[in-house]
mmCIF file of C-alpha atoms in Angstrom:
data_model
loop_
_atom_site.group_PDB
_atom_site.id
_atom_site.type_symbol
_atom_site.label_atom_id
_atom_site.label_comp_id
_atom_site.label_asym_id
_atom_site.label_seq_id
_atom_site.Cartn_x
_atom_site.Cartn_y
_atom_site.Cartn_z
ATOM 1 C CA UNK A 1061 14.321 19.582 -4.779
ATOM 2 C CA UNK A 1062 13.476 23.047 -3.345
ATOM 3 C CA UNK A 1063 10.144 21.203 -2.395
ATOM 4 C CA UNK A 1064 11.222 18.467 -0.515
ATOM 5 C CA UNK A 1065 9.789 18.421 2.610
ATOM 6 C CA UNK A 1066 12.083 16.125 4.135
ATOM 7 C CA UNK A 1067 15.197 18.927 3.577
ATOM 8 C CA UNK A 1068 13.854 21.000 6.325
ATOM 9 C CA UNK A 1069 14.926 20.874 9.774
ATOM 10 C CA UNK A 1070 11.338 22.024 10.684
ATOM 11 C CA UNK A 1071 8.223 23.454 9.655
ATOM 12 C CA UNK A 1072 6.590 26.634 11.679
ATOM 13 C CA UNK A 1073 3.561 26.630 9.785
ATOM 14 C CA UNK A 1074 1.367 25.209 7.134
ATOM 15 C CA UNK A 1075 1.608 26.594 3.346
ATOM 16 C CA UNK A 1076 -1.696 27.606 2.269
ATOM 17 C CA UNK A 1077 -0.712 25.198 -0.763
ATOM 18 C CA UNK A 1078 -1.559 22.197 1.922
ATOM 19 C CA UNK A 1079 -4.555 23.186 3.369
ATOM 20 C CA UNK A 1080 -7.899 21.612 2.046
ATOM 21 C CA UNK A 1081 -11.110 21.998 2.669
ATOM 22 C CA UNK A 1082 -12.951 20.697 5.708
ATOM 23 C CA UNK A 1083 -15.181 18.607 3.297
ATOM 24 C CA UNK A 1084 -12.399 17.188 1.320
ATOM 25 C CA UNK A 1085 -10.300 15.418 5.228
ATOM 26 C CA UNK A 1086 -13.655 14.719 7.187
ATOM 27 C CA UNK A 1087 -12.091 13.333 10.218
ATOM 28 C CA UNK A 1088 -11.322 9.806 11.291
ATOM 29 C CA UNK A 1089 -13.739 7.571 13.712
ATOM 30 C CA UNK A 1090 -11.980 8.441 16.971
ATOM 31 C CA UNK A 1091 -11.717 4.238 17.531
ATOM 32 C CA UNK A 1092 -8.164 2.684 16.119
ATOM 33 C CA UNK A 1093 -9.463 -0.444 14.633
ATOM 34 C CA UNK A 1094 -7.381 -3.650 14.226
ATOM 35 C CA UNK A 1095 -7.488 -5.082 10.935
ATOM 36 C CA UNK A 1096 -8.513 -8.760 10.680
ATOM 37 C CA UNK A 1097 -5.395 -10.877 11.479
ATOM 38 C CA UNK A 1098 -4.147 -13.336 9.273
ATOM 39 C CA UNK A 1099 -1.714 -16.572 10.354
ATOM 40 C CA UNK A 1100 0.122 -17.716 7.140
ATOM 41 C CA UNK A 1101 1.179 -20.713 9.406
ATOM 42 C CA UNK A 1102 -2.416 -22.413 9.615
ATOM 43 C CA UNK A 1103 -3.941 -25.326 7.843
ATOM 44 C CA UNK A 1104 -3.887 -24.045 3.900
ATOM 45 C CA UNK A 1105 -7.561 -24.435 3.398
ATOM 46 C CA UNK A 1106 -8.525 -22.562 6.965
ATOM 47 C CA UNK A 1107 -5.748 -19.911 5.382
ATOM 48 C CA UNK A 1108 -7.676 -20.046 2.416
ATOM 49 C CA UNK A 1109 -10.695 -19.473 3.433
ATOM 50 C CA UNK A 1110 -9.383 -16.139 6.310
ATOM 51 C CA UNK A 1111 -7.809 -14.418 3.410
ATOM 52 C CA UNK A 1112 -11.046 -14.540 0.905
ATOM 53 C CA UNK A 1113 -13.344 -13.500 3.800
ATOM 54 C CA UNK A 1114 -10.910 -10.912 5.357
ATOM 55 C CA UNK A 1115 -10.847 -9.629 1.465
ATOM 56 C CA UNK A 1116 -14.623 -9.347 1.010
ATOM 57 C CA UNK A 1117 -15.312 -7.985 4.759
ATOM 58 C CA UNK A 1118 -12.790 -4.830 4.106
ATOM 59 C CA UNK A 1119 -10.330 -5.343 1.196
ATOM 60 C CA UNK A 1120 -7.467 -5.353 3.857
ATOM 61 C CA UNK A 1121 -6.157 -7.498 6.323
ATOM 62 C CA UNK A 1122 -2.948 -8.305 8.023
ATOM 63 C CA UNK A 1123 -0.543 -11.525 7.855
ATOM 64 C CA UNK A 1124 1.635 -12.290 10.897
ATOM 65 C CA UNK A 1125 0.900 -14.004 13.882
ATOM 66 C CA UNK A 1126 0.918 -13.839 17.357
ATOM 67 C CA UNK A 1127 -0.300 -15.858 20.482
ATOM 68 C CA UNK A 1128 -1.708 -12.665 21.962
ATOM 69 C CA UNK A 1129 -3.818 -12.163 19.146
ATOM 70 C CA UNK A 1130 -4.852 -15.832 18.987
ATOM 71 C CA UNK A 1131 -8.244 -14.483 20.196
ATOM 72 C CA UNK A 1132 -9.237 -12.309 17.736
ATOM 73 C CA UNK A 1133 -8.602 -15.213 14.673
ATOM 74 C CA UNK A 1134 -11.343 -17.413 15.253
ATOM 75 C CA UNK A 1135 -9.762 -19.598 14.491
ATOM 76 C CA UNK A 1136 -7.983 -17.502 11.827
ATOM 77 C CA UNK A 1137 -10.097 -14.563 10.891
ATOM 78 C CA UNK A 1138 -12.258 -11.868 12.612
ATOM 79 C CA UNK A 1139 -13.921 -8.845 11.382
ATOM 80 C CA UNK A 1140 -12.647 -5.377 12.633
ATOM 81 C CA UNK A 1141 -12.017 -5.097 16.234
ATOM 82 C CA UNK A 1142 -12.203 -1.228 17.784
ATOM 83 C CA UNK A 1143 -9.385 -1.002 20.201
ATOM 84 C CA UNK A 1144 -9.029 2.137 22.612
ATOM 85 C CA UNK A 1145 -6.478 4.400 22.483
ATOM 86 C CA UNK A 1146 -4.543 7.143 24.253
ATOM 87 C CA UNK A 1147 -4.084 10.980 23.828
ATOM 88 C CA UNK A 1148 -1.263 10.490 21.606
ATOM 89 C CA UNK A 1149 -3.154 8.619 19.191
ATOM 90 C CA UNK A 1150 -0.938 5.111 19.426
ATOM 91 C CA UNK A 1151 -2.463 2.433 20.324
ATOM 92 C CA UNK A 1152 -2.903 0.755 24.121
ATOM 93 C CA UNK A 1153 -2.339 -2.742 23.274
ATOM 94 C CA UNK A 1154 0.607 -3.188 21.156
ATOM 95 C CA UNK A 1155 1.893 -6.558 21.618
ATOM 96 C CA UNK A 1156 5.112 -8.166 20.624
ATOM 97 C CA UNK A 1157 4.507 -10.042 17.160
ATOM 98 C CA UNK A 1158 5.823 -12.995 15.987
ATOM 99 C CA UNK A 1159 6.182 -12.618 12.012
ATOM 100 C CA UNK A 1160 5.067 -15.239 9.833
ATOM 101 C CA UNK A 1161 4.598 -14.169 6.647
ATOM 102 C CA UNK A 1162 7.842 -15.274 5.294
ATOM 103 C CA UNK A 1163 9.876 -12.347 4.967
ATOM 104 C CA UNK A 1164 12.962 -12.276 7.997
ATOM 105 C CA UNK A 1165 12.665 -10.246 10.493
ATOM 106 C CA UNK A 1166 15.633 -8.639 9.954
ATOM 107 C CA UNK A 1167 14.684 -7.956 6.169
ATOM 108 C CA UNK A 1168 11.964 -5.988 7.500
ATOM 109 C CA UNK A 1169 13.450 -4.287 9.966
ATOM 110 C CA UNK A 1170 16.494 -3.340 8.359
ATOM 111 C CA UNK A 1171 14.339 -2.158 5.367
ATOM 112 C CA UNK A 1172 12.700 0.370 7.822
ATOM 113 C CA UNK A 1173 15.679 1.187 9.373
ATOM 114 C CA UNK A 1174 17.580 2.338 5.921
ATOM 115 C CA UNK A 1175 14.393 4.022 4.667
ATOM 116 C CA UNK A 1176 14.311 6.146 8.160
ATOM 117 C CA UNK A 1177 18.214 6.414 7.554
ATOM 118 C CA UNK A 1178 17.700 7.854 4.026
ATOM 119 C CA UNK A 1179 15.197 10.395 4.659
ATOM 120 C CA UNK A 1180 17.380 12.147 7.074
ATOM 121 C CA UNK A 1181 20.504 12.250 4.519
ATOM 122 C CA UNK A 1182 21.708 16.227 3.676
ATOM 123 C CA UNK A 1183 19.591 17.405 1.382
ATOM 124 C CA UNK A 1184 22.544 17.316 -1.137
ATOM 125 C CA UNK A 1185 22.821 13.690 -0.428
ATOM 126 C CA UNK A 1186 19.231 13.396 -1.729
ATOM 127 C CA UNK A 1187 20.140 16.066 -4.773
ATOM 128 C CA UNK A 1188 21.223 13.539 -7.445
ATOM 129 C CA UNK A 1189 17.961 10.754 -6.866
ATOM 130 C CA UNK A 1190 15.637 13.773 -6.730
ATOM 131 C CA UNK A 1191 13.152 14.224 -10.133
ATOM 132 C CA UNK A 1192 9.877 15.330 -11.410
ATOM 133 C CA UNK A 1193 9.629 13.139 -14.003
ATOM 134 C CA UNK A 1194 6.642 11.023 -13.640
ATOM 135 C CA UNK A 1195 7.540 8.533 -16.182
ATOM 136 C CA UNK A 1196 11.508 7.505 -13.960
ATOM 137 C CA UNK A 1197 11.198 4.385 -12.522
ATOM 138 C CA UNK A 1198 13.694 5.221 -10.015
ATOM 139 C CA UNK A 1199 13.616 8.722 -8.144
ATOM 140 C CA UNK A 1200 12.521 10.472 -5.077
ATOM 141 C CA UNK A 1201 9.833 13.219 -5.200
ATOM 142 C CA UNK A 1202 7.572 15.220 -3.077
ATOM 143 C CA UNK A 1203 3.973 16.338 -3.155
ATOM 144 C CA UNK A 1204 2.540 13.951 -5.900
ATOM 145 C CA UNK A 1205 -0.801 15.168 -7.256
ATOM 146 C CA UNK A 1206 -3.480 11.965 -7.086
ATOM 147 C CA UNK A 1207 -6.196 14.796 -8.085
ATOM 148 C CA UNK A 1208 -6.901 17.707 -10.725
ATOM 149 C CA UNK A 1209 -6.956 20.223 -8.523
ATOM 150 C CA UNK A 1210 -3.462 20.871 -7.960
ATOM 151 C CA UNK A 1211 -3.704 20.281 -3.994
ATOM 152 C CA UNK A 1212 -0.540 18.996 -2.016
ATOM 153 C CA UNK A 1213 0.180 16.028 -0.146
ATOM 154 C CA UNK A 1214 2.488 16.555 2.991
ATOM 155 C CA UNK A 1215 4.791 13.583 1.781
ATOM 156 C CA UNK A 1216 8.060 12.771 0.134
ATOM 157 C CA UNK A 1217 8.475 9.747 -1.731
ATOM 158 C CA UNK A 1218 11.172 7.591 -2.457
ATOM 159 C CA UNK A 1219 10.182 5.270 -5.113
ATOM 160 C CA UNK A 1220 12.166 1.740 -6.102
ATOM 161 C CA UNK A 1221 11.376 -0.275 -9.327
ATOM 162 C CA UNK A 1222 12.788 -4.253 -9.510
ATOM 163 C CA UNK A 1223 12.029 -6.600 -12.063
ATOM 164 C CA UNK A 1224 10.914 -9.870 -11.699
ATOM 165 C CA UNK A 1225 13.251 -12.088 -12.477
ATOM 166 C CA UNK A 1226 15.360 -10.573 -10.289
ATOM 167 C CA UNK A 1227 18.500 -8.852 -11.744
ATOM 168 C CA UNK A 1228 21.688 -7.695 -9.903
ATOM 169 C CA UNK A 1229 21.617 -4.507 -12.437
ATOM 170 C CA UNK A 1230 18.358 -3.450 -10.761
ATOM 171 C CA UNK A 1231 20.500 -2.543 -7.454
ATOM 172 C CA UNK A 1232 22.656 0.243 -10.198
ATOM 173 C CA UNK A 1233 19.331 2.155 -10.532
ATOM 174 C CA UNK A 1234 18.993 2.260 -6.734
ATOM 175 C CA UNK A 1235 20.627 5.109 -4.146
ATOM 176 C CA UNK A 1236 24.085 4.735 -2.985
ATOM 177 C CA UNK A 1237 23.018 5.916 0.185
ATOM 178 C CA UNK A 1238 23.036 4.955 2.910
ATOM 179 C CA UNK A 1239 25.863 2.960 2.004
ATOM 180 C CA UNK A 1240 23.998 -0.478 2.921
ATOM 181 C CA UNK A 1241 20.250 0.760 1.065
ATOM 182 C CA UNK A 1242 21.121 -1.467 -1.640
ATOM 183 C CA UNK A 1243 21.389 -4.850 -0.021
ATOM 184 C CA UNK A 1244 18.845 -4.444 2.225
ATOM 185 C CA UNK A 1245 16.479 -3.534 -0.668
ATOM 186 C CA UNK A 1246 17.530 -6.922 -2.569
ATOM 187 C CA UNK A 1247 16.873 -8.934 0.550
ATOM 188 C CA UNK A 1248 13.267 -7.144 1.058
ATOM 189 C CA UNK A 1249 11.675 -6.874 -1.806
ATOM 190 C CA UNK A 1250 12.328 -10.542 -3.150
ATOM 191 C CA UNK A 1251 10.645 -12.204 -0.376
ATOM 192 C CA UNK A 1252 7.744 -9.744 0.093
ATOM 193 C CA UNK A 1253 7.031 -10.423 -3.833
ATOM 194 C CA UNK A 1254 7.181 -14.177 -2.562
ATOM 195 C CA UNK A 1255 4.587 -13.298 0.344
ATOM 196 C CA UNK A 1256 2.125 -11.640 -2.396
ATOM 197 C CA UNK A 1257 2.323 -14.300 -5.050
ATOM 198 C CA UNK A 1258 1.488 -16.740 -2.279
ATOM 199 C CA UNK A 1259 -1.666 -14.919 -1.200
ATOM 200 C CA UNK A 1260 -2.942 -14.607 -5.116
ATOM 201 C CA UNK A 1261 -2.011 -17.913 -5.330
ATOM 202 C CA UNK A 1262 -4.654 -18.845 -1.776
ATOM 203 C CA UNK A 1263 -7.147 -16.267 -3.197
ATOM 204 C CA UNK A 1264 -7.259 -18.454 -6.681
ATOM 205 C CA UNK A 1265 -8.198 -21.477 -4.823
ATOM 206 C CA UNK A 1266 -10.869 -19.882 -2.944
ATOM 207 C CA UNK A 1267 -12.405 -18.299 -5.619
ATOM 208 C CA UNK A 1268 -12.031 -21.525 -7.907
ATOM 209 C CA UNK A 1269 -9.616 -20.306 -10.375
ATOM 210 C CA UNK A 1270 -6.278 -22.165 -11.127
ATOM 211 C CA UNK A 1271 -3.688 -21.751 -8.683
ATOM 212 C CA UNK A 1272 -1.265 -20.001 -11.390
ATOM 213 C CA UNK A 1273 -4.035 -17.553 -12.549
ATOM 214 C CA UNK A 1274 -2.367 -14.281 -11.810
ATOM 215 C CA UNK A 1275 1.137 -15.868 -12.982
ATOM 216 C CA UNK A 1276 2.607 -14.095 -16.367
ATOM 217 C CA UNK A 1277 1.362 -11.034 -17.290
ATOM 218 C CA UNK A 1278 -0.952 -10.112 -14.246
ATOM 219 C CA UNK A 1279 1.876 -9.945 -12.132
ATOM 220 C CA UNK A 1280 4.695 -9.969 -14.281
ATOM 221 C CA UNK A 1281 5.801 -5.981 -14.088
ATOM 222 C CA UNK A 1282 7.981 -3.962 -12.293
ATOM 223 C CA UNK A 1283 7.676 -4.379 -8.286
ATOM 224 C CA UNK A 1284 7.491 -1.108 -7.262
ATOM 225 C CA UNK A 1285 7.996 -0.171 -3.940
ATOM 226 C CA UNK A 1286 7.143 3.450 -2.127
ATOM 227 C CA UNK A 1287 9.077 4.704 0.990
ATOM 228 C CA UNK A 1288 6.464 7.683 1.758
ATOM 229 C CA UNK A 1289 7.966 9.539 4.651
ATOM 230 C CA UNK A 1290 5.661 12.358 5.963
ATOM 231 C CA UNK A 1291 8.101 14.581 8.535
ATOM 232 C CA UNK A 1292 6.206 16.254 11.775
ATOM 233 C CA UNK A 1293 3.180 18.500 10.192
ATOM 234 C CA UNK A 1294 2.529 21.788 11.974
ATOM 235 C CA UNK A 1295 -1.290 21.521 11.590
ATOM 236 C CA UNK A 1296 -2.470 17.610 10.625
ATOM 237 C CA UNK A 1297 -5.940 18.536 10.711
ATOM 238 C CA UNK A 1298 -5.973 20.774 7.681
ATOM 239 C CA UNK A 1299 -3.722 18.636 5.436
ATOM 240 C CA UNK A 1300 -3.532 15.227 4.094
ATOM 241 C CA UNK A 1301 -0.351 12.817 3.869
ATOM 242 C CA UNK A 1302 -2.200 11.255 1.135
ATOM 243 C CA UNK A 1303 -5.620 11.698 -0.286
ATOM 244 C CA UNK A 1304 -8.209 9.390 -0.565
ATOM 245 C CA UNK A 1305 -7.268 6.641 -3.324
ATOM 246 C CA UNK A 1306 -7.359 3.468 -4.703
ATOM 247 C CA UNK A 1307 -4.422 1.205 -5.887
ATOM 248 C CA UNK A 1308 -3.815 0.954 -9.332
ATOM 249 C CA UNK A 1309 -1.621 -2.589 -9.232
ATOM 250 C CA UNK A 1310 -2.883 -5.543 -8.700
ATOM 251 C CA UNK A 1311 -2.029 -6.608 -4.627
ATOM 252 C CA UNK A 1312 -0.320 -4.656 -2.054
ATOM 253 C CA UNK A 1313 1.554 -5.309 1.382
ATOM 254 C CA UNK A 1314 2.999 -2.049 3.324
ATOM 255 C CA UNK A 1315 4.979 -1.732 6.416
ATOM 256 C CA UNK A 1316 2.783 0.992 8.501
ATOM 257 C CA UNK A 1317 6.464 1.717 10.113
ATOM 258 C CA UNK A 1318 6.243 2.768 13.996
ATOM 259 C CA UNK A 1319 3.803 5.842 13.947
ATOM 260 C CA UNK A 1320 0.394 5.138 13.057
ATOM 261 C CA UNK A 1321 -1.495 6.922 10.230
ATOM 262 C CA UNK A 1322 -2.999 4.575 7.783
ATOM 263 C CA UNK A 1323 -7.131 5.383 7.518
ATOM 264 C CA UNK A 1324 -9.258 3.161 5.237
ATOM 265 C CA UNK A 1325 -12.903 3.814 4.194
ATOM 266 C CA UNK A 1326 -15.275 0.848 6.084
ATOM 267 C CA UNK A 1327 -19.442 1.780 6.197
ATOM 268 C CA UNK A 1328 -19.415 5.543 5.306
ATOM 269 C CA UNK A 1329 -16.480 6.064 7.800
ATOM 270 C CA UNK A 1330 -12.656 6.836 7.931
ATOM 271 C CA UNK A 1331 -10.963 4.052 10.614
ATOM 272 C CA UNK A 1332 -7.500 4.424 11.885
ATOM 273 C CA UNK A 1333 -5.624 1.084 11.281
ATOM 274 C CA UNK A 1334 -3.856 0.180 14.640
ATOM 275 C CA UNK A 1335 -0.331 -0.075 14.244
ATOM 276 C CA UNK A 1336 1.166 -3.715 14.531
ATOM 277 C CA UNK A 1337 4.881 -3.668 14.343
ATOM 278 C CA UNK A 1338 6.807 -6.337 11.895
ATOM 279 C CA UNK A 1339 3.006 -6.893 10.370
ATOM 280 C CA UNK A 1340 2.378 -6.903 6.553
ATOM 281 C CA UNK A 1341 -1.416 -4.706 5.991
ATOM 282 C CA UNK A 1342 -2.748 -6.264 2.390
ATOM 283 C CA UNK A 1343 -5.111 -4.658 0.256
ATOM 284 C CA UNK A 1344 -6.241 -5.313 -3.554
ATOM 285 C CA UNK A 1345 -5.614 -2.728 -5.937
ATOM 286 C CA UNK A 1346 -8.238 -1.828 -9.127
ATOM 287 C CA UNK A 1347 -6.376 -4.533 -11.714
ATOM 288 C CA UNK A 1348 -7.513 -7.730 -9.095
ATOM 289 C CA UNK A 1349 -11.169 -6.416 -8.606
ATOM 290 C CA UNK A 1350 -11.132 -6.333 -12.526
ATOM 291 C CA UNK A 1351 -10.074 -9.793 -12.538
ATOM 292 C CA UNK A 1352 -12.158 -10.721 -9.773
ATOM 293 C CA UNK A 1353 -15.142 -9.147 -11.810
ATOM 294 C CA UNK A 1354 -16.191 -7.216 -9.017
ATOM 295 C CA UNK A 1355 -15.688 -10.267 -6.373
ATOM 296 C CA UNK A 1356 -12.810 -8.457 -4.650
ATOM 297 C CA UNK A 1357 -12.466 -4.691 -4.341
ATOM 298 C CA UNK A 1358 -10.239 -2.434 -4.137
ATOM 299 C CA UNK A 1359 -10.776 -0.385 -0.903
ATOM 300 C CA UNK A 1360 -10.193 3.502 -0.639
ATOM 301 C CA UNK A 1361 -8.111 4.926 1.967
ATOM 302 C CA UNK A 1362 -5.667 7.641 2.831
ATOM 303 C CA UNK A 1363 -2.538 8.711 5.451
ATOM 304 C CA UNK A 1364 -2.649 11.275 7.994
ATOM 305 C CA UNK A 1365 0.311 12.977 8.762
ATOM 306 C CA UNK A 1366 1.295 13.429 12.656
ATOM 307 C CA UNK A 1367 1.812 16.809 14.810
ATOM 308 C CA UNK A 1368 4.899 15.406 16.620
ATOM 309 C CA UNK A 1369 6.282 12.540 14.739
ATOM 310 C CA UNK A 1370 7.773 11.924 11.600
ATOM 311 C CA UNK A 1371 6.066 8.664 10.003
ATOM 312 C CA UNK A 1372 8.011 6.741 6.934
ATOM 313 C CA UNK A 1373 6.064 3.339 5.660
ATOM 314 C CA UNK A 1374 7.463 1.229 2.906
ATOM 315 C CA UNK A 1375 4.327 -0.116 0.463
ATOM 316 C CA UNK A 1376 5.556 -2.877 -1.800
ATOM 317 C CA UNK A 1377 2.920 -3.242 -5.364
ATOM 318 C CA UNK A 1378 2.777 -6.269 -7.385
ATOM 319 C CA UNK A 1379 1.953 -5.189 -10.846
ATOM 320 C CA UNK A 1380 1.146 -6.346 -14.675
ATOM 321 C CA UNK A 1381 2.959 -5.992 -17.478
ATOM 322 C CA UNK A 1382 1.893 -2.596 -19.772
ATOM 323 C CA UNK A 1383 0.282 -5.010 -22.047
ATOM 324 C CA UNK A 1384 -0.929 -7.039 -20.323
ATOM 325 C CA UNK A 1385 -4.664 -7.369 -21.077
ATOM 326 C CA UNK A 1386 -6.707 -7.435 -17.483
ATOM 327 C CA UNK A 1387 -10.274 -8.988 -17.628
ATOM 328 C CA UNK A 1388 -12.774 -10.761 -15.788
ATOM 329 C CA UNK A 1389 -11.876 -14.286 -15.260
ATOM 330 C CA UNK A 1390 -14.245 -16.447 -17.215
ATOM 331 C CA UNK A 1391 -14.784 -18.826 -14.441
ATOM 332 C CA UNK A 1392 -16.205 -15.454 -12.646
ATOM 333 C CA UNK A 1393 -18.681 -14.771 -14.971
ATOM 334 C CA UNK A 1394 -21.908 -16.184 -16.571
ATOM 335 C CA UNK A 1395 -24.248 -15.520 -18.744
ATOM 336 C CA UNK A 1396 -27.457 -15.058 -16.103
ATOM 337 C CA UNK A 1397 -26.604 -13.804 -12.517
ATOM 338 C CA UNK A 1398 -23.002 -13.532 -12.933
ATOM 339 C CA UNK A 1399 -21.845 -11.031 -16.160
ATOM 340 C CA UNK A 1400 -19.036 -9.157 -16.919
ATOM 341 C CA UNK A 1401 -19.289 -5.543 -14.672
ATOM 342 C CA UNK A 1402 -15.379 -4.103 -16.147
ATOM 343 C CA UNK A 1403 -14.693 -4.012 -19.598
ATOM 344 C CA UNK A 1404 -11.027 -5.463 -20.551
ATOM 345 C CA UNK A 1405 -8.459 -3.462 -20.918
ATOM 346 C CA UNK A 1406 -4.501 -2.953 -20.859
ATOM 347 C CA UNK A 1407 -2.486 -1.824 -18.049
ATOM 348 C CA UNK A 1408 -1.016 0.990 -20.007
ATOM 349 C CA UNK A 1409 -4.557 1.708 -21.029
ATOM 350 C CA UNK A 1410 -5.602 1.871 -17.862
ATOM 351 C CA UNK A 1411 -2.636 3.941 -16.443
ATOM 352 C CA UNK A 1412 -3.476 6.840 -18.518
ATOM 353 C CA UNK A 1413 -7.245 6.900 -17.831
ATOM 354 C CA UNK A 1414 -5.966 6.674 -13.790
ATOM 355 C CA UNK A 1415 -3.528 9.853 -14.599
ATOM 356 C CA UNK A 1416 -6.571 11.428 -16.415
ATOM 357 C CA UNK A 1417 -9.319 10.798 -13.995
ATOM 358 C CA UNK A 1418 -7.648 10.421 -10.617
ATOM 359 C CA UNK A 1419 -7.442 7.820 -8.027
ATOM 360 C CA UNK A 1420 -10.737 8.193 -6.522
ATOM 361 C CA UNK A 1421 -12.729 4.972 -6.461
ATOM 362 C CA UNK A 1422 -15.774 6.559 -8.150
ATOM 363 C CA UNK A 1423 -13.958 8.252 -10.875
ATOM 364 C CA UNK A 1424 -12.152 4.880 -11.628
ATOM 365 C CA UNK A 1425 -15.324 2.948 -11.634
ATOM 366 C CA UNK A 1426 -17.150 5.424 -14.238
ATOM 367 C CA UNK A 1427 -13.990 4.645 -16.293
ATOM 368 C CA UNK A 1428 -14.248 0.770 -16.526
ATOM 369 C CA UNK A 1429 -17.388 -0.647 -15.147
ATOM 370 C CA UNK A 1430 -19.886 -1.700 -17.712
#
């Protein structure tokens, strides 16, 4: 608890512990790029077709829609768009969006809300949620270590487990406080778990597979959802919010929140994803590009904390059961052009080579690619 950064009223300077080298945070492309936009309300097959070319052209895209952004869709997809910016790093062009991914507006926004609300609780508040123990579903933390080199992250985390089907005793396991955290969880997290099943279920089609593919085991685990709130850094240049990394689960969505910070690795560069309020940024974590043989990837990227500005986001992963055996769909692979490029292997498997080996996309590969 003594390390939470969140518990102090403000920070003067940087801890050495923090600081990493210039060759391990090469800066971001000045440009804030908008990710390609996705409208969930379109014909299925034009949907369809968006999300599977959005996922191959970056490994992240948005769904929401919006008649300003009607432009950039084309009809429904375009690839990044570099958008101009001012001093204070948000962007210019920041227009009122019209969600329609499925999840209420007032889900999400009461979601961000309470997460906001329970980062700036006392610190004794906080106290009784607060543990190291990487193995808790259920707990807030600070600083989590992605690499082996014992480096900090300037971020707290408050992390949420739910089970699919959804159980009243999963709200028991959640913080009392706020007093209203617990129903506005329930009402979030069911629906967003809706939105991702959806999208797996559009990427199947596209990719030929059966509609229910990543039904059962692929996608039967815990939900877990991270509230990573990074408070005001006194140098953001010379720190991370989090490193470089790759998902481990099998789909994400995340909430950027109201202060930009989200960078993703496109062409050799670092590109700051422009914030787009009420929007829903996918990406595909390591256990769909298994299953995808290679088809879809899972994209590296990182957060940057801000000088001025505390930042919270809410990500939301999808993820198998421990067991679960993750493969390369046979209809994915054959014999001549086409073969297997990961070897199968269990989520829990998996999980401890990721603790082992680290999050980088590299490392990971070297792990499981054939």
């Amino acid at each position: 608890m003594a390390y939470l950064l969140s518990s102090v009223a403000s920070h003067e300077a940087l801890p050495d512990s923090f600081v990493f080298p210039p060759d391990q945070r090469p800066p971001a492309s000045a440009a804030v790029v908008a990710l390609p936009v996705i409208d969930l309300s379109g014909p299925r097959d034009e949907v369809r077709r968006a999300i599977l070319e959005a996922g191959k052209e970056l490994g992240f895209f948005q769904v929401h829609t919006s008649l300003a952004w009607s432009a950039l869709i084309s009809p429904f997809y375009s690839p990044p768009v570099a958008i101009d910016d001012d001093d204070d790093g948000r962007p210019t062009d920041r227009p009122t969006q019209v969600i329609n991914h499925g999840v209420p507006e007032d889900a999400v926004r009461d979601m961000e809300t309470c997460c906001d609300e329970f980062f700036r609780l006392p610190a004794e508040d906080k106290a009784a949620f607060y543990s190291d123990d990487t193995d808790k579903p259920n707990r807030l933390f600070s600083s989590t270590i992605y690499g082996i080199g014992g480096e900090r992250y300037w971020r707290d985390c408050l992390r949420l487990a739910c089970g699919f089907p959804y159980h009243d005793t999963a709200r028991s396991a959640w913080p009392d406080k706020p007093g209203r955290l617990r129903d506005v969880m329930e009402r979030f997290v069911v629906p967003t778990r809706a939105v991702g099943m959806e999208l797996l279920r559009l990427l199947c089609e596209g990719m030929g597979l059966r509609p229910d593919y990543f039904e059962g085991g692929l996608s039967a685990g815990d939900v877990i959802v991270n509230v990573n709130h990074y408070p005001p850094c006194p140098d953001p240049a010379r720190t991370l919010g989090l490193p470089p990394h790759c998902d481990r689960n099998l789909i994400t969505l995340l909430l950027q929140g109201s202060v930009p910070g989200l960078q993703v690795s496109y062409r050799g560069d670092w590109i700051r994803a422009q914030l787009v309020p009420g929007a829903f940024i996918v990406n595909f974590g390591h256990q769909l590009e298994i299953a995808t043989n290679g088809l879809l990837k899972s994209i590296e990227h990182r957060a940057a904390p801000n000088g001025a500005l505390p930042r919270t986001s809410v990500a939301t992963f999808i993820m198998p059961t421990e067991d679960c055996l993750v493969a390369p769909a046979e209809e994915l692979v054959d014999g001549e052009g086409n073969p297997p490029r990961y070897r199968a292997v269990t989520f829990r498997e998996f999980m401890k080579v990721y603790k082992t080996v680290g999050a980088r996309r590299e490392s990971v590969e070297k792990a499981f690619k054939i």
